[in-house]
Coordinates of C-alpha atoms in Angstrom, one line a residue:
X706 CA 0.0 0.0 0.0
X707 CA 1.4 3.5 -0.8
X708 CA 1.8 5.7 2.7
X709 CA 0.3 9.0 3.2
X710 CA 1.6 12.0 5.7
X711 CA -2.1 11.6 7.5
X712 CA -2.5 10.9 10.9
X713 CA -5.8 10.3 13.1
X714 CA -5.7 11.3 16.9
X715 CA -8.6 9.3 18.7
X716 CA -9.4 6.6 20.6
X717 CA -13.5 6.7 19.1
X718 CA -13.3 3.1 17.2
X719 CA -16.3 4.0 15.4
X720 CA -14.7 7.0 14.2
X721 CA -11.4 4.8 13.5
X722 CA -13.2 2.1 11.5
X723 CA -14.6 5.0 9.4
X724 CA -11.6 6.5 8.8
X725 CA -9.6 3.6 8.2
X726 CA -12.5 2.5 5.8
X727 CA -11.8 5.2 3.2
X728 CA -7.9 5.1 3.7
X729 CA -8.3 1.3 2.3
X730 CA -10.3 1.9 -0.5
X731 CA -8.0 4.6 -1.4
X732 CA -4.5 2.3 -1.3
X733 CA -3.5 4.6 1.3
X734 CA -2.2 3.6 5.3
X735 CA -3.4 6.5 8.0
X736 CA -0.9 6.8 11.4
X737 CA -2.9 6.7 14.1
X738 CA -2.7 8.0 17.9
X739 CA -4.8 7.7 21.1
X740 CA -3.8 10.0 23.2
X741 CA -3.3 13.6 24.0
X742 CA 0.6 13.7 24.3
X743 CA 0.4 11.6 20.4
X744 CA -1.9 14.5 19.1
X745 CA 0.3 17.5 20.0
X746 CA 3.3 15.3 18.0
X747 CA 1.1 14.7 15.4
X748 CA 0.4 18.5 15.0
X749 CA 3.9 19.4 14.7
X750 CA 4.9 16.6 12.3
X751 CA 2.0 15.2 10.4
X752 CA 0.9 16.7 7.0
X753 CA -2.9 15.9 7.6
X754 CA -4.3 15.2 11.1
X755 CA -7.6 14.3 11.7
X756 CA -8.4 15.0 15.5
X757 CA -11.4 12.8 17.2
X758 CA -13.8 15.1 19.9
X759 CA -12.4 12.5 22.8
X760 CA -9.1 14.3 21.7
X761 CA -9.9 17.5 21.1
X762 CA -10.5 19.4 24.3
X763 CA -6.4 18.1 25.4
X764 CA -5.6 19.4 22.6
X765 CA -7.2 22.8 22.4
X766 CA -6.0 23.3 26.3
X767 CA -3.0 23.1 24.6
X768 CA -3.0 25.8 22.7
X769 CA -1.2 24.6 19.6
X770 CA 0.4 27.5 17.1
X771 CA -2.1 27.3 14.4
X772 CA -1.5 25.3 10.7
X773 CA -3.2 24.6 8.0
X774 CA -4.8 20.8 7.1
X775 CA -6.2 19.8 10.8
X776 CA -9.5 18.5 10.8
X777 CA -12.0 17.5 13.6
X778 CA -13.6 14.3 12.3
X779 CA -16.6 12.4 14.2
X780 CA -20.3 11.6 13.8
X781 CA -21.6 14.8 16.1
X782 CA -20.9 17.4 14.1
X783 CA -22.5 19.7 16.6
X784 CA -19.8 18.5 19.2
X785 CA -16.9 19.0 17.3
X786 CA -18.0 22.4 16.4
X787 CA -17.1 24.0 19.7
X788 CA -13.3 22.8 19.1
X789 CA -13.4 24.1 15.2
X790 CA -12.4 27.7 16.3
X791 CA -10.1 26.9 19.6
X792 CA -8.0 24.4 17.1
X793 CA -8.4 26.3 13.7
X794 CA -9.9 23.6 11.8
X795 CA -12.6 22.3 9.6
X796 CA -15.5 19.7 11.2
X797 CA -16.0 16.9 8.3
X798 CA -19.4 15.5 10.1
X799 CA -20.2 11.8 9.2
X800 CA -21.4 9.7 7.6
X801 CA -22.4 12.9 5.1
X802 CA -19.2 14.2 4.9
X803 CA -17.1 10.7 3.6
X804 CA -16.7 12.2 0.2
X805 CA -15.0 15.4 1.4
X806 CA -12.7 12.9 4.0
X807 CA -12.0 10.9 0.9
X808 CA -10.7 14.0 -0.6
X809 CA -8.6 15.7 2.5
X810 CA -6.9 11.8 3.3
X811 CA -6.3 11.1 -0.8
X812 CA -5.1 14.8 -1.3
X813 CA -1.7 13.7 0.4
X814 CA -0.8 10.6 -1.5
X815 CA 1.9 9.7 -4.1
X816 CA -0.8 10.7 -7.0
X817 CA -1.6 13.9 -5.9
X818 CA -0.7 17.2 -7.7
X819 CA -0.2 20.4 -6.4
X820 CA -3.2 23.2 -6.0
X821 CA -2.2 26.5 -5.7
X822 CA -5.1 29.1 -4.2
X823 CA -4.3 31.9 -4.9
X824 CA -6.4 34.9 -2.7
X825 CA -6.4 38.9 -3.6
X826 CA -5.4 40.8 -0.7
X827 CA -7.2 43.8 -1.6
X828 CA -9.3 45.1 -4.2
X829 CA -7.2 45.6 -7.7
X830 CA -4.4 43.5 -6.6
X831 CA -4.6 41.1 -10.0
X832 CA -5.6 37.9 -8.2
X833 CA -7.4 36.5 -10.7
X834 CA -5.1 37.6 -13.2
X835 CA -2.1 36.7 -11.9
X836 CA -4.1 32.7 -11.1
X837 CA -4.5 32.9 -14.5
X838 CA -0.9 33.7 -15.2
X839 CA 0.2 30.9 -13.4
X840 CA -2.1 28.3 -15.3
X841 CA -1.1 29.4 -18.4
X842 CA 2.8 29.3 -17.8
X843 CA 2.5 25.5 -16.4
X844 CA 0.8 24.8 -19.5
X845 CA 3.7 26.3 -21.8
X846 CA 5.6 25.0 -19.9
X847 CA 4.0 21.2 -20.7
X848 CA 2.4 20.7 -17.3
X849 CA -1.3 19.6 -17.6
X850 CA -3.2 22.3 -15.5
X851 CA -6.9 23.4 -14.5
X852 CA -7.9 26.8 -13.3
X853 CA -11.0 27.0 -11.1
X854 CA -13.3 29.8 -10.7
X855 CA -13.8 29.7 -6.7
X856 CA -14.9 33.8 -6.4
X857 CA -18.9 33.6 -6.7
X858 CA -18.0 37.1 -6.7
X859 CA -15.5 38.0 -9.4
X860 CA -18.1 38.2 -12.5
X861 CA -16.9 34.9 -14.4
X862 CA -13.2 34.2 -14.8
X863 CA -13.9 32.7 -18.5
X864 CA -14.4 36.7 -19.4
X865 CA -11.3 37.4 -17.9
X866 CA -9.8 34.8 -20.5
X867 CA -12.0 35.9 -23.1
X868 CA -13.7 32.5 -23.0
X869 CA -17.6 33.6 -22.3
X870 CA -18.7 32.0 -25.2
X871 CA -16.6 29.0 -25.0
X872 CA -18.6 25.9 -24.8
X873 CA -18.6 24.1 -22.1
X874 CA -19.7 22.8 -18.2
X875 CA -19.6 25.8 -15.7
X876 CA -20.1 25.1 -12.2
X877 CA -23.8 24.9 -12.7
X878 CA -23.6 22.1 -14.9
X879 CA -21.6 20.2 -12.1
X880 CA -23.4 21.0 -9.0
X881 CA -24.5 17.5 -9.0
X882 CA -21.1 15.9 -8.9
X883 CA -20.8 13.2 -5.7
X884 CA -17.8 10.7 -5.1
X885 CA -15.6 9.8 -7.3
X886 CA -15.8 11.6 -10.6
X887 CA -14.6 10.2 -13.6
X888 CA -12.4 12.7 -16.2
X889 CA -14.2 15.5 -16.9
X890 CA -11.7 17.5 -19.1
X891 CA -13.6 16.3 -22.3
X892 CA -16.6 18.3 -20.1
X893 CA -14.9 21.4 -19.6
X894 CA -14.0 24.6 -21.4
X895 CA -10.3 24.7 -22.3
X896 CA -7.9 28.1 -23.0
X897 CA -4.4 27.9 -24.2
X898 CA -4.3 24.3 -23.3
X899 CA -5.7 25.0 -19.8
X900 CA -8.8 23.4 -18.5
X901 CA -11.2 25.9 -17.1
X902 CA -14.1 25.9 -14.4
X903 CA -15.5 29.1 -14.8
X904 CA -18.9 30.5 -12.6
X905 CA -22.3 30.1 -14.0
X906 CA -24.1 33.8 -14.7
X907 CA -27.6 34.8 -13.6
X908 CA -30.5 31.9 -11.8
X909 CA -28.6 28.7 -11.4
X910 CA -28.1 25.8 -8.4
X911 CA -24.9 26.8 -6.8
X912 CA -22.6 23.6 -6.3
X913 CA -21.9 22.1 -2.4
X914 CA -19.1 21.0 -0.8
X915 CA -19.1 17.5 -2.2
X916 CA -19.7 18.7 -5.7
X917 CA -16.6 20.9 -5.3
X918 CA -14.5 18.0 -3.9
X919 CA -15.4 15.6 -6.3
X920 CA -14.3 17.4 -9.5
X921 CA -11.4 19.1 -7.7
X922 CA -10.5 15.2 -6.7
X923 CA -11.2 14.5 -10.6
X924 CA -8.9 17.7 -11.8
X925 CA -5.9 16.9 -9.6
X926 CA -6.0 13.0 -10.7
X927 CA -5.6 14.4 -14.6
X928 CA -3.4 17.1 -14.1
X929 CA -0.2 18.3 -12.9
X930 CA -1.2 21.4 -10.9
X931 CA -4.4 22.5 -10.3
X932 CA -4.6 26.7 -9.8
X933 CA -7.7 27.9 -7.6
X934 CA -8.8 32.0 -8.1
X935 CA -10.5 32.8 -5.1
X936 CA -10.8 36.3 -5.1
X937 CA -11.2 38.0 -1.6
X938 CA -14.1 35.9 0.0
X939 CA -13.9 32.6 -1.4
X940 CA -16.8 30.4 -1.9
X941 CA -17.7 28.9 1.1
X942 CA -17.8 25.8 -0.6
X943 CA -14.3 25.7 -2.0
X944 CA -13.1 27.3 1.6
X945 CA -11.5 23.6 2.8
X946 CA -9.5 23.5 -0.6
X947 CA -8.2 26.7 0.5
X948 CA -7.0 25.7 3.5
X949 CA -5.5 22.5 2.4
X950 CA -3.7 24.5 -0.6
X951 CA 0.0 24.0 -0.8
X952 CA 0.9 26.8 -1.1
X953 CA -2.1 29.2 -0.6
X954 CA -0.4 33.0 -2.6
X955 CA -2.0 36.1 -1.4
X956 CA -1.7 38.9 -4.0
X957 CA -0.7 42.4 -2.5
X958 CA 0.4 45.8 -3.5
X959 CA 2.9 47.2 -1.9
X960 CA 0.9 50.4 -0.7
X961 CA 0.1 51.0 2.7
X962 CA -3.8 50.7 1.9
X963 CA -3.0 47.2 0.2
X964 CA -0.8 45.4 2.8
X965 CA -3.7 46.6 5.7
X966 CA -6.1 45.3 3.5
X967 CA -4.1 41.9 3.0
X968 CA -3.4 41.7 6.6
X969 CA -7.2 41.8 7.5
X970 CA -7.8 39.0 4.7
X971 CA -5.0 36.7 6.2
X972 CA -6.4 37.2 9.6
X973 CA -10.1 36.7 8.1
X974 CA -8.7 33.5 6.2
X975 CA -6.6 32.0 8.7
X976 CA -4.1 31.7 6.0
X977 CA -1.7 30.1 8.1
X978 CA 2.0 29.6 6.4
X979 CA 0.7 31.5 3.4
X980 CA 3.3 33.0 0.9
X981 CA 2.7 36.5 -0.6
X982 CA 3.1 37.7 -4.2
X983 CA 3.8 41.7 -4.2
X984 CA 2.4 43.3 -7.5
X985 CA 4.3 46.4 -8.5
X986 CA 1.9 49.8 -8.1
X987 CA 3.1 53.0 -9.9
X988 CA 4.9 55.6 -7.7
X989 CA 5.0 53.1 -4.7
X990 CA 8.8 52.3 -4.2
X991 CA 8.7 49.7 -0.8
X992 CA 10.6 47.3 -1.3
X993 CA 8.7 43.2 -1.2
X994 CA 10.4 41.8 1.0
X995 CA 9.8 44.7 3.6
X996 CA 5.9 44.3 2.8
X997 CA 6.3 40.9 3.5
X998 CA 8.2 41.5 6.7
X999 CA 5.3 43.7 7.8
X1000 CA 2.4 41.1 6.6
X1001 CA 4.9 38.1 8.6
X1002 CA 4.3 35.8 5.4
X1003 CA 7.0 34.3 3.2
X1004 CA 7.7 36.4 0.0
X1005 CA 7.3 34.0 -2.8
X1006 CA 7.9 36.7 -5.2
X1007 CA 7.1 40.0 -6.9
X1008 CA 5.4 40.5 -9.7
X1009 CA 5.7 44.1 -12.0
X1010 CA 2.9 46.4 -12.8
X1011 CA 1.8 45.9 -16.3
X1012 CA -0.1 48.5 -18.2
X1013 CA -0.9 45.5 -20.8
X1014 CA -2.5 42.7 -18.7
X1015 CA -5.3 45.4 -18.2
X1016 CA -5.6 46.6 -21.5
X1017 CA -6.0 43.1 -22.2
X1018 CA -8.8 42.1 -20.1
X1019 CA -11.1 44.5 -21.8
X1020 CA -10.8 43.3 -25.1
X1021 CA -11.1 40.1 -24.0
X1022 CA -7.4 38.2 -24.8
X1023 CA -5.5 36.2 -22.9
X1024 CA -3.2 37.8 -20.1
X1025 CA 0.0 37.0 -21.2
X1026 CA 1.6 40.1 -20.2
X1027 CA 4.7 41.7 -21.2
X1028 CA 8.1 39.7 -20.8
X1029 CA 8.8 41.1 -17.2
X1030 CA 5.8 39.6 -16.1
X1031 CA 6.0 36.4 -17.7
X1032 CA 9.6 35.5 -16.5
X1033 CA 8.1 36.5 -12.8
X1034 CA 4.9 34.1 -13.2
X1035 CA 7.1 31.2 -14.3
X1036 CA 9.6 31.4 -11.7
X1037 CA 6.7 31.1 -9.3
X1038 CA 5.4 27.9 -11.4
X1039 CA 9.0 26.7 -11.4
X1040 CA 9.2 27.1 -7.5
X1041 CA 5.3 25.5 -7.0
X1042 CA 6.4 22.6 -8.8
X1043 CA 9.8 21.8 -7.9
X1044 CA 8.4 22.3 -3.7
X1045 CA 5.9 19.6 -5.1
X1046 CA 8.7 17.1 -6.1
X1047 CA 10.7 18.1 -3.2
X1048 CA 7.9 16.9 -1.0
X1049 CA 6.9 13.3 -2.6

């Protein structure tokens, strides 16, 4: 059996058997331990912990720095909600939520690839722009990549790529998804190479949690780096691939208005061990790595302002950007991927 960087803290067997259920239908093995003193290890070493409620209030009185990728796991959903804020983490309720634990425990295995969320930290930074930057320059680059729309908000990031009238499933179309979803980039519009889940416009079923899992489960098993926009406020149902992103890039400029914005998002987001990309703004001269000082995040580079990639928007073309900008994007891809290959 291939092993996974997931460990379960609890001493529930009902909550074991069920977790230990979906490992072995995925090929995977889960670490397991039953007691207080094993969880508090577990949250400084394990990639993935899943926390039982028997476990949780030792570990909360514990006051563990937060990360990202804990999850309280059980069959009282109610129960483990009182420990979701003390610990920082998502409650996956069961039996309803197996499809969405299927995801989190697979999500660390050999077959995995990298998803990148990538947030705006304030309005105008070029999130969704520079999300679509990065999808693009993995696929020049030959990497298989999908870009998904997760801002309900951001008006449709297929008219960002000038793709509106692409055909093709939106979101809509697969708000029905459930389980374990077969290939769906035959399904799905596709840009430059790049396979694109784009928001539905005007009256339509929004899709849930385990719609969102399943085709983000389907993406990464047929790609090589899956790029998430999320705009400012992501969707509430792609919030727990936020959290579990590696890495999650907030997009800042370097102006003072900007990096307060940014650092109310972080907070907002609990973007734990988030990197942050600084976008150039005109007549602002501070230097990245001293916003990212102030912001306490790693600087995972800096991007320059470009009069094109705007210009470009409106008339509906690709943002490919000027030269500047593209050597900055593909380092970033270069980095994403190589952390990736470091970590398998």
């Amino acid at each position: 059996m291939r092993t996974a960087s997931v460990v379960l803290a609890t001493n529930d067997p009902a909550v074991t058997d069920a977790v230990e259920s979906v490992a072995a239908a995925l090929g995977l093995r889960v670490g397991r331990e039953v007691t207080a003193a094993g969880a508090l290890l577990a949250w400084r070493t394990a990639a993935v912990l899943l926390v039982g409620a028997d476990l949780a209030a030792a570990l909360a009185s514990e006051a563990p720095k937060r990360r990202p990728r804990v999850y309280l796991v059980g069959f009282d959903a109610a129960d483990l909600a009182s420990w979701s804020v003390p610990l920082g983490a998502e409650v996956i309720g069961l039996p309803h939520g197996v499809t969405w634990l299927s995801a989190v425990v697979g999500a660390d295995s050999d077959e995995a690839c990298p998803v990148v969320a990538v947030v705006g930290g304030s309005g105008g930074a070029g999130a969704s722009t520079f999300a679509a930057g990065l999808a693009l320059a993995a696929s020049r680059s030959g990497v298989p990549c999908a870009l998904v729309d997760a801002d309900p908000l951001g008006g449709g990031l297929d008219l960002l790529l000038g793709a509106e009238r692409t055909p093709g499933y939106r979101w809509p179309r697969l708000a029905g998804a459930y389980g374990e979803v077969g290939d769906v980039r035959d399904l799905l519009p596709a840009v430059a190479g790049v396979s694109v889940v784009a928001m539905g416009r005007g009256e339509s079923e929004a899709a849930g949690p385990e719609a969102v899992q399943a085709v983000a489960a389907s993406l990464c098993r047929h790609h090589g780096l899956v790029v998430l926009d999320c705009g400012r406020s992501p969707w509430p149902a792609a919030r727990m691939l936020v959290r579990g992103a590696r890495p999650a890039l907030v997009v800042t400029g370097a102006g003072v208005r900007s990096v307060a914005a940014t650092a109310s998002v972080v907070r907002a987001l609990d973007l734990v061990d988030a990197g942050v990309i600084v976008r150039g703004t005109p007549g602002v001269r501070v230097p990245p790595e001293l916003v990212a000082e102030t912001l306490e995040l790693e600087l995972w580079g800096a991007v320059p302002h470009d009069a094109a990639l705007a210009a470009a928007a409106e008339a509906g073309e690709l943002p490919r950007g000027r030269a500047a900008w593209r050597r900055a994007v593909d380092a970033i891809v270069a980095r994403v991927l190589a952390e990736a290959s470091d970590g398998d």
